Short mmCIF file of N, CA and C in Angstrom, two decimals:
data_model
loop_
_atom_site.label_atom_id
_atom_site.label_comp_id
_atom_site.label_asym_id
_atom_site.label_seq_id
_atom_site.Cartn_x
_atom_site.Cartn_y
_atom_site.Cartn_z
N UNK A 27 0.84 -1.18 0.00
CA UNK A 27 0.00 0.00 0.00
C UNK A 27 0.89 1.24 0.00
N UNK A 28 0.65 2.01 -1.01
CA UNK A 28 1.35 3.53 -1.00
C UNK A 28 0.90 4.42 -1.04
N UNK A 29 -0.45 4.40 -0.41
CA UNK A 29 -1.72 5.61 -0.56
C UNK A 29 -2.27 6.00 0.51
N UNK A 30 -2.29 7.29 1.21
CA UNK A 30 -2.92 7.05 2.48
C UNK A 30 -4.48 6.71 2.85
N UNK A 31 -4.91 6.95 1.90
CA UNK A 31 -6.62 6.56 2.02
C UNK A 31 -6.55 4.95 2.02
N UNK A 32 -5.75 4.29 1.27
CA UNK A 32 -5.88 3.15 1.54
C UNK A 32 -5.35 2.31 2.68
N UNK A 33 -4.22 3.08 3.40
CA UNK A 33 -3.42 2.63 4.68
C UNK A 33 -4.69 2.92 5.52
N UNK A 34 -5.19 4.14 5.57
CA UNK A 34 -5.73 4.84 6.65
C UNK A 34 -7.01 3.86 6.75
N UNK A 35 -8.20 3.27 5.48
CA UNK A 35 -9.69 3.13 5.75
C UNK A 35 -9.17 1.56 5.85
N UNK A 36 -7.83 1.13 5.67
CA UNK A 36 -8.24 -0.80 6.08
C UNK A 36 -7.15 -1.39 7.20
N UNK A 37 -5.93 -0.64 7.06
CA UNK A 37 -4.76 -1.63 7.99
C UNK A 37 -5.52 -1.70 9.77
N UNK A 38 -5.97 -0.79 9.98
CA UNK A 38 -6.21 -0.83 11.57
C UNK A 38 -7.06 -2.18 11.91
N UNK A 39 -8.15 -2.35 10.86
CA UNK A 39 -9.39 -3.08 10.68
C UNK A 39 -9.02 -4.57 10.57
N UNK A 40 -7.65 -4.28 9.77
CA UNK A 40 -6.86 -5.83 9.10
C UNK A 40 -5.97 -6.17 10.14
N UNK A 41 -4.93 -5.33 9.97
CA UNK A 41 -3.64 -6.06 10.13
C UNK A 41 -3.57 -5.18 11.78
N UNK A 42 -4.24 -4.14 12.24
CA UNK A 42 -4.27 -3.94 13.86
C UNK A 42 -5.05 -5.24 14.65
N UNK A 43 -6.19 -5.31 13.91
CA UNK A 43 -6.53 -6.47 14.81
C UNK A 43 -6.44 -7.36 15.05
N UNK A 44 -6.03 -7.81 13.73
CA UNK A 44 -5.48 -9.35 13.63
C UNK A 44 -4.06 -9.28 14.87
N UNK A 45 -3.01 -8.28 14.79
CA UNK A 45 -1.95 -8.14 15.85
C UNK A 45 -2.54 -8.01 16.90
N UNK A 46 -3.28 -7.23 17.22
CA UNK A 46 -4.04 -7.03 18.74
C UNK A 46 -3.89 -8.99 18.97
N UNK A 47 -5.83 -9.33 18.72
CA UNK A 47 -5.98 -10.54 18.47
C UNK A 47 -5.02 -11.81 18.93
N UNK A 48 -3.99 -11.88 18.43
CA UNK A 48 -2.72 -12.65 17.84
C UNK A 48 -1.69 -12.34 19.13
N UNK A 49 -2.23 -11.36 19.56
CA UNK A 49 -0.85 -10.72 20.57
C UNK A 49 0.94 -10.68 19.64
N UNK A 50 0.67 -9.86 18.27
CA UNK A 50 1.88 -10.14 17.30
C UNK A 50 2.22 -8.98 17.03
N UNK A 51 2.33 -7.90 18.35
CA UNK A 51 2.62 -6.27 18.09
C UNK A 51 4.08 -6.44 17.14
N UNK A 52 4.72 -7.70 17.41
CA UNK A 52 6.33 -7.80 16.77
C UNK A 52 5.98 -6.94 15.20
N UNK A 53 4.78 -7.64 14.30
CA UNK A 53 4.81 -7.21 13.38
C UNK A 53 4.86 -5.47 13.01
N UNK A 54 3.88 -5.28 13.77
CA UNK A 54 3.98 -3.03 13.96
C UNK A 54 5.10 -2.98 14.29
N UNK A 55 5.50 -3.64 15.11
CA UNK A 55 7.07 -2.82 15.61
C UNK A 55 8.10 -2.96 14.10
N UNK A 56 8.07 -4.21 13.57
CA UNK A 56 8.78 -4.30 12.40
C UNK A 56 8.23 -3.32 11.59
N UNK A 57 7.39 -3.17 11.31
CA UNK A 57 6.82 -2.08 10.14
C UNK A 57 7.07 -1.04 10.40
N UNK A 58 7.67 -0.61 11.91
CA UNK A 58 7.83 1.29 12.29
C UNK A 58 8.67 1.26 12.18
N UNK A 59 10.02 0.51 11.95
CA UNK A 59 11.06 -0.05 12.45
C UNK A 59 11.71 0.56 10.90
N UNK A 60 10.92 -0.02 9.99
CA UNK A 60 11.10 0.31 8.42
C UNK A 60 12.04 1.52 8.24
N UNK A 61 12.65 1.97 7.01
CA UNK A 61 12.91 3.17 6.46
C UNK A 61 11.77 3.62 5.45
N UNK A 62 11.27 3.05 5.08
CA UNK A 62 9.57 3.51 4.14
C UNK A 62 8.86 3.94 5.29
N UNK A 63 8.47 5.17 4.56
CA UNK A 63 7.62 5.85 5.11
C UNK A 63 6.14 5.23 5.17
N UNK A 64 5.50 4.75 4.18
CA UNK A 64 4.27 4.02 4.33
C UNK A 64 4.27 2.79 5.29
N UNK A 65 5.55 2.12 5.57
CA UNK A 65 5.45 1.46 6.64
C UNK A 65 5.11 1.33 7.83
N UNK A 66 5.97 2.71 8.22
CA UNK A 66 5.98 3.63 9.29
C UNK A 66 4.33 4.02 9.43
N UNK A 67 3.61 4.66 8.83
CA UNK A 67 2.20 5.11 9.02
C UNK A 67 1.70 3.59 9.08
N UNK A 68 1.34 2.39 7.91
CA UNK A 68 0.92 1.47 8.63
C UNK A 68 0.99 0.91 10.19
N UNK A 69 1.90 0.91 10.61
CA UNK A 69 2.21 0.83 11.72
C UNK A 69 1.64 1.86 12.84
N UNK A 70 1.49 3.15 12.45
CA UNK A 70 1.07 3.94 13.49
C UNK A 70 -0.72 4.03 13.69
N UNK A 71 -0.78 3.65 12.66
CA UNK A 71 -2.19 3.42 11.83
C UNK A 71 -3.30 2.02 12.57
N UNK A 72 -2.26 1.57 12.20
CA UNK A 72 -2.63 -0.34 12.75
C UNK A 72 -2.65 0.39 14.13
N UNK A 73 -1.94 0.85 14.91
CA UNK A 73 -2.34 0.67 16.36
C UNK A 73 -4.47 1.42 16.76
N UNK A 74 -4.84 2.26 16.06
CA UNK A 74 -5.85 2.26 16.05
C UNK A 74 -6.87 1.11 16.90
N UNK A 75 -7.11 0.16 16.42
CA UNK A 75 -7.62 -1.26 16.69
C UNK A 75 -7.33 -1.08 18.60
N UNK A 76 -5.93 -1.07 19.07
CA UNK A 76 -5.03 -1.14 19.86
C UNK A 76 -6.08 -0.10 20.77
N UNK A 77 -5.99 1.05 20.23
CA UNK A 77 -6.99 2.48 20.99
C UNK A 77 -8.15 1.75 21.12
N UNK A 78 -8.81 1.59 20.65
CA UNK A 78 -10.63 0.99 20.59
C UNK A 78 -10.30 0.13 21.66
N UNK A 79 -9.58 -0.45 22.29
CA UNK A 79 -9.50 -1.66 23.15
C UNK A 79 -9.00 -1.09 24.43
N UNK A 80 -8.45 0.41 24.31
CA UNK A 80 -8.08 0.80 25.84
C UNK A 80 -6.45 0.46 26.12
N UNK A 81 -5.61 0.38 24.98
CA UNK A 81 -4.28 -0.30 24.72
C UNK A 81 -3.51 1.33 24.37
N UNK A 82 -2.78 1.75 25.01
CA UNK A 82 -1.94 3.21 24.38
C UNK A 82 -0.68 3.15 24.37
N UNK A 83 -0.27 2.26 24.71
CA UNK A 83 1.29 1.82 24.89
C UNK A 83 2.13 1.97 23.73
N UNK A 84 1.45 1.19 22.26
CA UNK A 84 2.08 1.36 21.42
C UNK A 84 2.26 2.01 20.75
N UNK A 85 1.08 2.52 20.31
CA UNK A 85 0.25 4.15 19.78
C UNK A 85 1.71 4.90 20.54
N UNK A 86 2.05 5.27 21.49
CA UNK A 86 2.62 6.41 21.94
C UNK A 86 4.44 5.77 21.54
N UNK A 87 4.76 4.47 21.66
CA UNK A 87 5.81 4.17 21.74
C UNK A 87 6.36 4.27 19.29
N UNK A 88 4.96 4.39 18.54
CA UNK A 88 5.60 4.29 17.79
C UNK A 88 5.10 5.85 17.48
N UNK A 89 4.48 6.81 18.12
CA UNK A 89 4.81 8.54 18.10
C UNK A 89 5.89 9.04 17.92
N UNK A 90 6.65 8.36 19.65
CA UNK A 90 7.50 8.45 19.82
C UNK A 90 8.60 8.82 18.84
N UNK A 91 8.70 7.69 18.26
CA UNK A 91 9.61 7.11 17.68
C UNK A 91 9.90 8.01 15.91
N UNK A 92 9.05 8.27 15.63
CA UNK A 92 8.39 8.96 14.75
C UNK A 92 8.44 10.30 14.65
N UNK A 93 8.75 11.05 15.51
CA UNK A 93 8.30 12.76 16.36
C UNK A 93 9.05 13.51 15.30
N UNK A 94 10.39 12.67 14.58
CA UNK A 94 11.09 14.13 14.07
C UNK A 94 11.33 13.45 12.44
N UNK A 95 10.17 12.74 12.33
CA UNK A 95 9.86 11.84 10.83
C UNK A 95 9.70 13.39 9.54
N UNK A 96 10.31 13.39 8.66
CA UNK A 96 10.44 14.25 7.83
C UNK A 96 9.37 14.81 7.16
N UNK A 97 8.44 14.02 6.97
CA UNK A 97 6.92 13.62 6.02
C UNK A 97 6.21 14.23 6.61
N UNK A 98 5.35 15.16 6.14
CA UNK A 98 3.99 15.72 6.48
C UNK A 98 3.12 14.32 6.82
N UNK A 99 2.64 13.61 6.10
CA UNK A 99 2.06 12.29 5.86
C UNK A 99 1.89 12.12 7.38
N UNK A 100 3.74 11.54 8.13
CA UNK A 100 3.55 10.70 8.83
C UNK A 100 3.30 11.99 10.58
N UNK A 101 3.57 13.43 10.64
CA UNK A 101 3.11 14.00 11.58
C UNK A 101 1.44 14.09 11.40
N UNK A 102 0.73 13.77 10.25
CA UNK A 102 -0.49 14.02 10.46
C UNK A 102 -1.40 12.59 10.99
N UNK A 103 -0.40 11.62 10.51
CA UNK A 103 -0.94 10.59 11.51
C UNK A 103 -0.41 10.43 12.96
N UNK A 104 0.38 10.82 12.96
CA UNK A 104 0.94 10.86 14.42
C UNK A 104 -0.08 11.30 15.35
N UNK A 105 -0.39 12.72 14.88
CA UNK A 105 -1.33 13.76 15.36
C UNK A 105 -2.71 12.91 15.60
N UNK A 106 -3.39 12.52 15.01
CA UNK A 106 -4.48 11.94 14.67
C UNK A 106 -4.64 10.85 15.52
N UNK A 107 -3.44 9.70 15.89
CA UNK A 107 -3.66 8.53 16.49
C UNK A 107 -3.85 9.02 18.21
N UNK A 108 -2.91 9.74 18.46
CA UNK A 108 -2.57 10.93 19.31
C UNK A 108 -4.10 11.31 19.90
N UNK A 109 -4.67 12.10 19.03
CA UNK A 109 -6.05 12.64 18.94
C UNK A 109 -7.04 11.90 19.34
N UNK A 110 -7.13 10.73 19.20
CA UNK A 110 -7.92 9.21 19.04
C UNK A 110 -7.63 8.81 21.01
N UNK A 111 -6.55 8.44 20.85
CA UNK A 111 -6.44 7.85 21.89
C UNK A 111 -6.48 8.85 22.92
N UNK A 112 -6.63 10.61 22.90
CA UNK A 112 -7.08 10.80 24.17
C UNK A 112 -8.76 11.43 23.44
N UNK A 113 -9.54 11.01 22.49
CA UNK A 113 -10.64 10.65 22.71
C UNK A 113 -11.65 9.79 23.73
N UNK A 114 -10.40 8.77 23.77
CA UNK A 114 -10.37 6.88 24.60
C UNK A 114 -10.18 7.35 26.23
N UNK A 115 -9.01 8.74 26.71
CA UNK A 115 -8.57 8.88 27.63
C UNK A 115 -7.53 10.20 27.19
N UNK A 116 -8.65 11.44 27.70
CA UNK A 116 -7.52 12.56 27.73
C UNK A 116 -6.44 12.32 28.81
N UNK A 117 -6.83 11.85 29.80
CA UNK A 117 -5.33 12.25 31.47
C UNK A 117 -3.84 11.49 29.88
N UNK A 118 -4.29 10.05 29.00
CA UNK A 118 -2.87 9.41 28.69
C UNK A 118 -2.73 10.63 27.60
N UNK A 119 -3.38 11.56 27.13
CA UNK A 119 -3.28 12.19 26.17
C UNK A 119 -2.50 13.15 26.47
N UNK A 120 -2.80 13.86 27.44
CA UNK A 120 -2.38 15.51 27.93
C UNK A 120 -0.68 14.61 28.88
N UNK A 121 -1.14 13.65 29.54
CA UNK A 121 0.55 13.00 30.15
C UNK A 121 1.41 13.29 28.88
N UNK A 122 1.23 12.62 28.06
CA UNK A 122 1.58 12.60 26.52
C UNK A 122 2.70 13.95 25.86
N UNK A 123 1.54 14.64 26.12
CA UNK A 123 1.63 15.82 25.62
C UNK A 123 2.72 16.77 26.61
N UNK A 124 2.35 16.60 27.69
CA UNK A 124 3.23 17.15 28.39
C UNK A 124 4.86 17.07 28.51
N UNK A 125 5.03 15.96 28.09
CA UNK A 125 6.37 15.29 27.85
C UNK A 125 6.70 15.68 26.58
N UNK A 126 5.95 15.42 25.30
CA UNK A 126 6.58 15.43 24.41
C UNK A 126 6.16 17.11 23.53
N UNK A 127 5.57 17.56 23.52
CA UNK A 127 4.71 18.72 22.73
C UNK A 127 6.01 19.73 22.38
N UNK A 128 6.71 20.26 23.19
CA UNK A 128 8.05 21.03 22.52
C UNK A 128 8.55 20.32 21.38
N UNK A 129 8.58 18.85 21.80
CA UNK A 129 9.43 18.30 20.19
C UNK A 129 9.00 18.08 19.00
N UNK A 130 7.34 17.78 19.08
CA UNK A 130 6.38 17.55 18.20
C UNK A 130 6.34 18.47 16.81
N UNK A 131 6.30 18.14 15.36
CA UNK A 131 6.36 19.13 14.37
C UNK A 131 4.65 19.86 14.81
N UNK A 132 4.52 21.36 14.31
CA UNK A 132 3.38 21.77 13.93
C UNK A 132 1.84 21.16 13.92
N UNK A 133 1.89 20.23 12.97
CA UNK A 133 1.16 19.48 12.77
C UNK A 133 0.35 18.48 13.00
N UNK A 134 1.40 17.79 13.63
CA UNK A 134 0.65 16.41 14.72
C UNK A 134 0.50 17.53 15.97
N UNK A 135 0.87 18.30 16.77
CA UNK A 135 0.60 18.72 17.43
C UNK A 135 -0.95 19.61 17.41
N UNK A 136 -1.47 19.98 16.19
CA UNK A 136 -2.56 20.40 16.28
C UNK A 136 -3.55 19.43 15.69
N UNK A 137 -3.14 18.19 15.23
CA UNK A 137 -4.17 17.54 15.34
C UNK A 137 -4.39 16.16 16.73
N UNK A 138 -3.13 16.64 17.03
CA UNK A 138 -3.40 15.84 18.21
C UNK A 138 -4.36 16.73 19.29
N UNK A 139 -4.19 18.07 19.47
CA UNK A 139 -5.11 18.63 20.91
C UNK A 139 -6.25 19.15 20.24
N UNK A 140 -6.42 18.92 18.99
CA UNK A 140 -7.84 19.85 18.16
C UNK A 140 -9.48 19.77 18.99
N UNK A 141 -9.47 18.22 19.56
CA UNK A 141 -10.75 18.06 20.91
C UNK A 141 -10.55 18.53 22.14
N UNK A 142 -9.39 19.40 22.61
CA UNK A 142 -9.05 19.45 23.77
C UNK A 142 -9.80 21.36 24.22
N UNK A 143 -10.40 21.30 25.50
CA UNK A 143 -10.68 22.86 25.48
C UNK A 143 -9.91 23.59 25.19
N UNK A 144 -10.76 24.88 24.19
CA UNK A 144 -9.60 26.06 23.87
C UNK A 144 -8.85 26.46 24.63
N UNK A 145 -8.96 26.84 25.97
CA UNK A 145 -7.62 27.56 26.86
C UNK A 145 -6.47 26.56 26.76
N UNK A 146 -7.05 25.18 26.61
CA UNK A 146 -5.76 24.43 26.67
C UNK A 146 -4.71 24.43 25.83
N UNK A 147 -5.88 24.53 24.47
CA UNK A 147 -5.00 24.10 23.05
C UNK A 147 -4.55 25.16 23.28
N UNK A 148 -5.18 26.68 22.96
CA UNK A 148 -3.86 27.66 23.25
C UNK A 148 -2.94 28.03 23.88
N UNK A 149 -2.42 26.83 25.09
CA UNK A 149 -1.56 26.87 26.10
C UNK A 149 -0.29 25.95 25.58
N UNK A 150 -1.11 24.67 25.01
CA UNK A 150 -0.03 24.27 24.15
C UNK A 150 0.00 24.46 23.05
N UNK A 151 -0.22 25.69 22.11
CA UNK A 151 0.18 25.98 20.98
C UNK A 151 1.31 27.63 21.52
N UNK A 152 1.06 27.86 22.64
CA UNK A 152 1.71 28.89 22.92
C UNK A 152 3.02 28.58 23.57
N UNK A 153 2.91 27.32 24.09
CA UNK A 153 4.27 26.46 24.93
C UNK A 153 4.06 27.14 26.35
N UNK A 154 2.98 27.21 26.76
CA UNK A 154 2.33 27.55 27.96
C UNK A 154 2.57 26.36 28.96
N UNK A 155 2.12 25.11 28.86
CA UNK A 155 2.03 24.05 29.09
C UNK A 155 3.48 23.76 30.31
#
């Protein structure tokens, strides 16, 4: 897959749950692990499945990992999974954030706090935080 509409509307559905499921996170980790960039988003992507279940561990460990990824692509999923999982649980969201938000590009950073109350988001878009 080299398209994000197509990473984005099936891997979580496929290949997150089947890993959830399977207990076979090895495989995401191999796929973030990648130098392809579409890998990398599968992987951040697939953890989705992971969120729906109350699981944030990996979601944040392949953010992480990811934070200073070159690609618009892969900060807007960053942002987004980010976004998701403190849908599931703002306290792991804003912990999250608190730690990492100085290093974060632009981008994932505003789509990661975009549900969060305005005084906040403008606290961490101001480096208030």
């Amino acid at each position: 897959m080299n398209n994000w509409d197509l990473v984005d509307s099936t891997c979580y559905k496929i290949l997150g749950r089947y890993t959830f499921e399977n207990q076979k996170e090895s495989l995401l980790r191999e796929l973030s692990e990648s130098e392809e960039m579409w890998h990398k988003r599968i992987a951040v992507v697939g953890t989705m499945h992971y969120i729906k279940k109350g699981s944030f561990d990996l979601t944040k460990e392949f953010v992480t990992r990811n934070l200073k990824h070159p690609h618009d692509l892969m900060h807007k999923a960053n942002g987004w999974l980010l976004r998701e999982m403190g849908n599931k649980n703002e306290g792991e969201l804003i912990s999250y954030l608190n730690k990492y938000y100085k290093e974060m590009p632009r981008t994932c950073l505003r789509y990661a706090i975009e549900k969060l109350d305005e005084d906040l988001r403008q606290n961490y878009l101001k480096g208030r935080v």
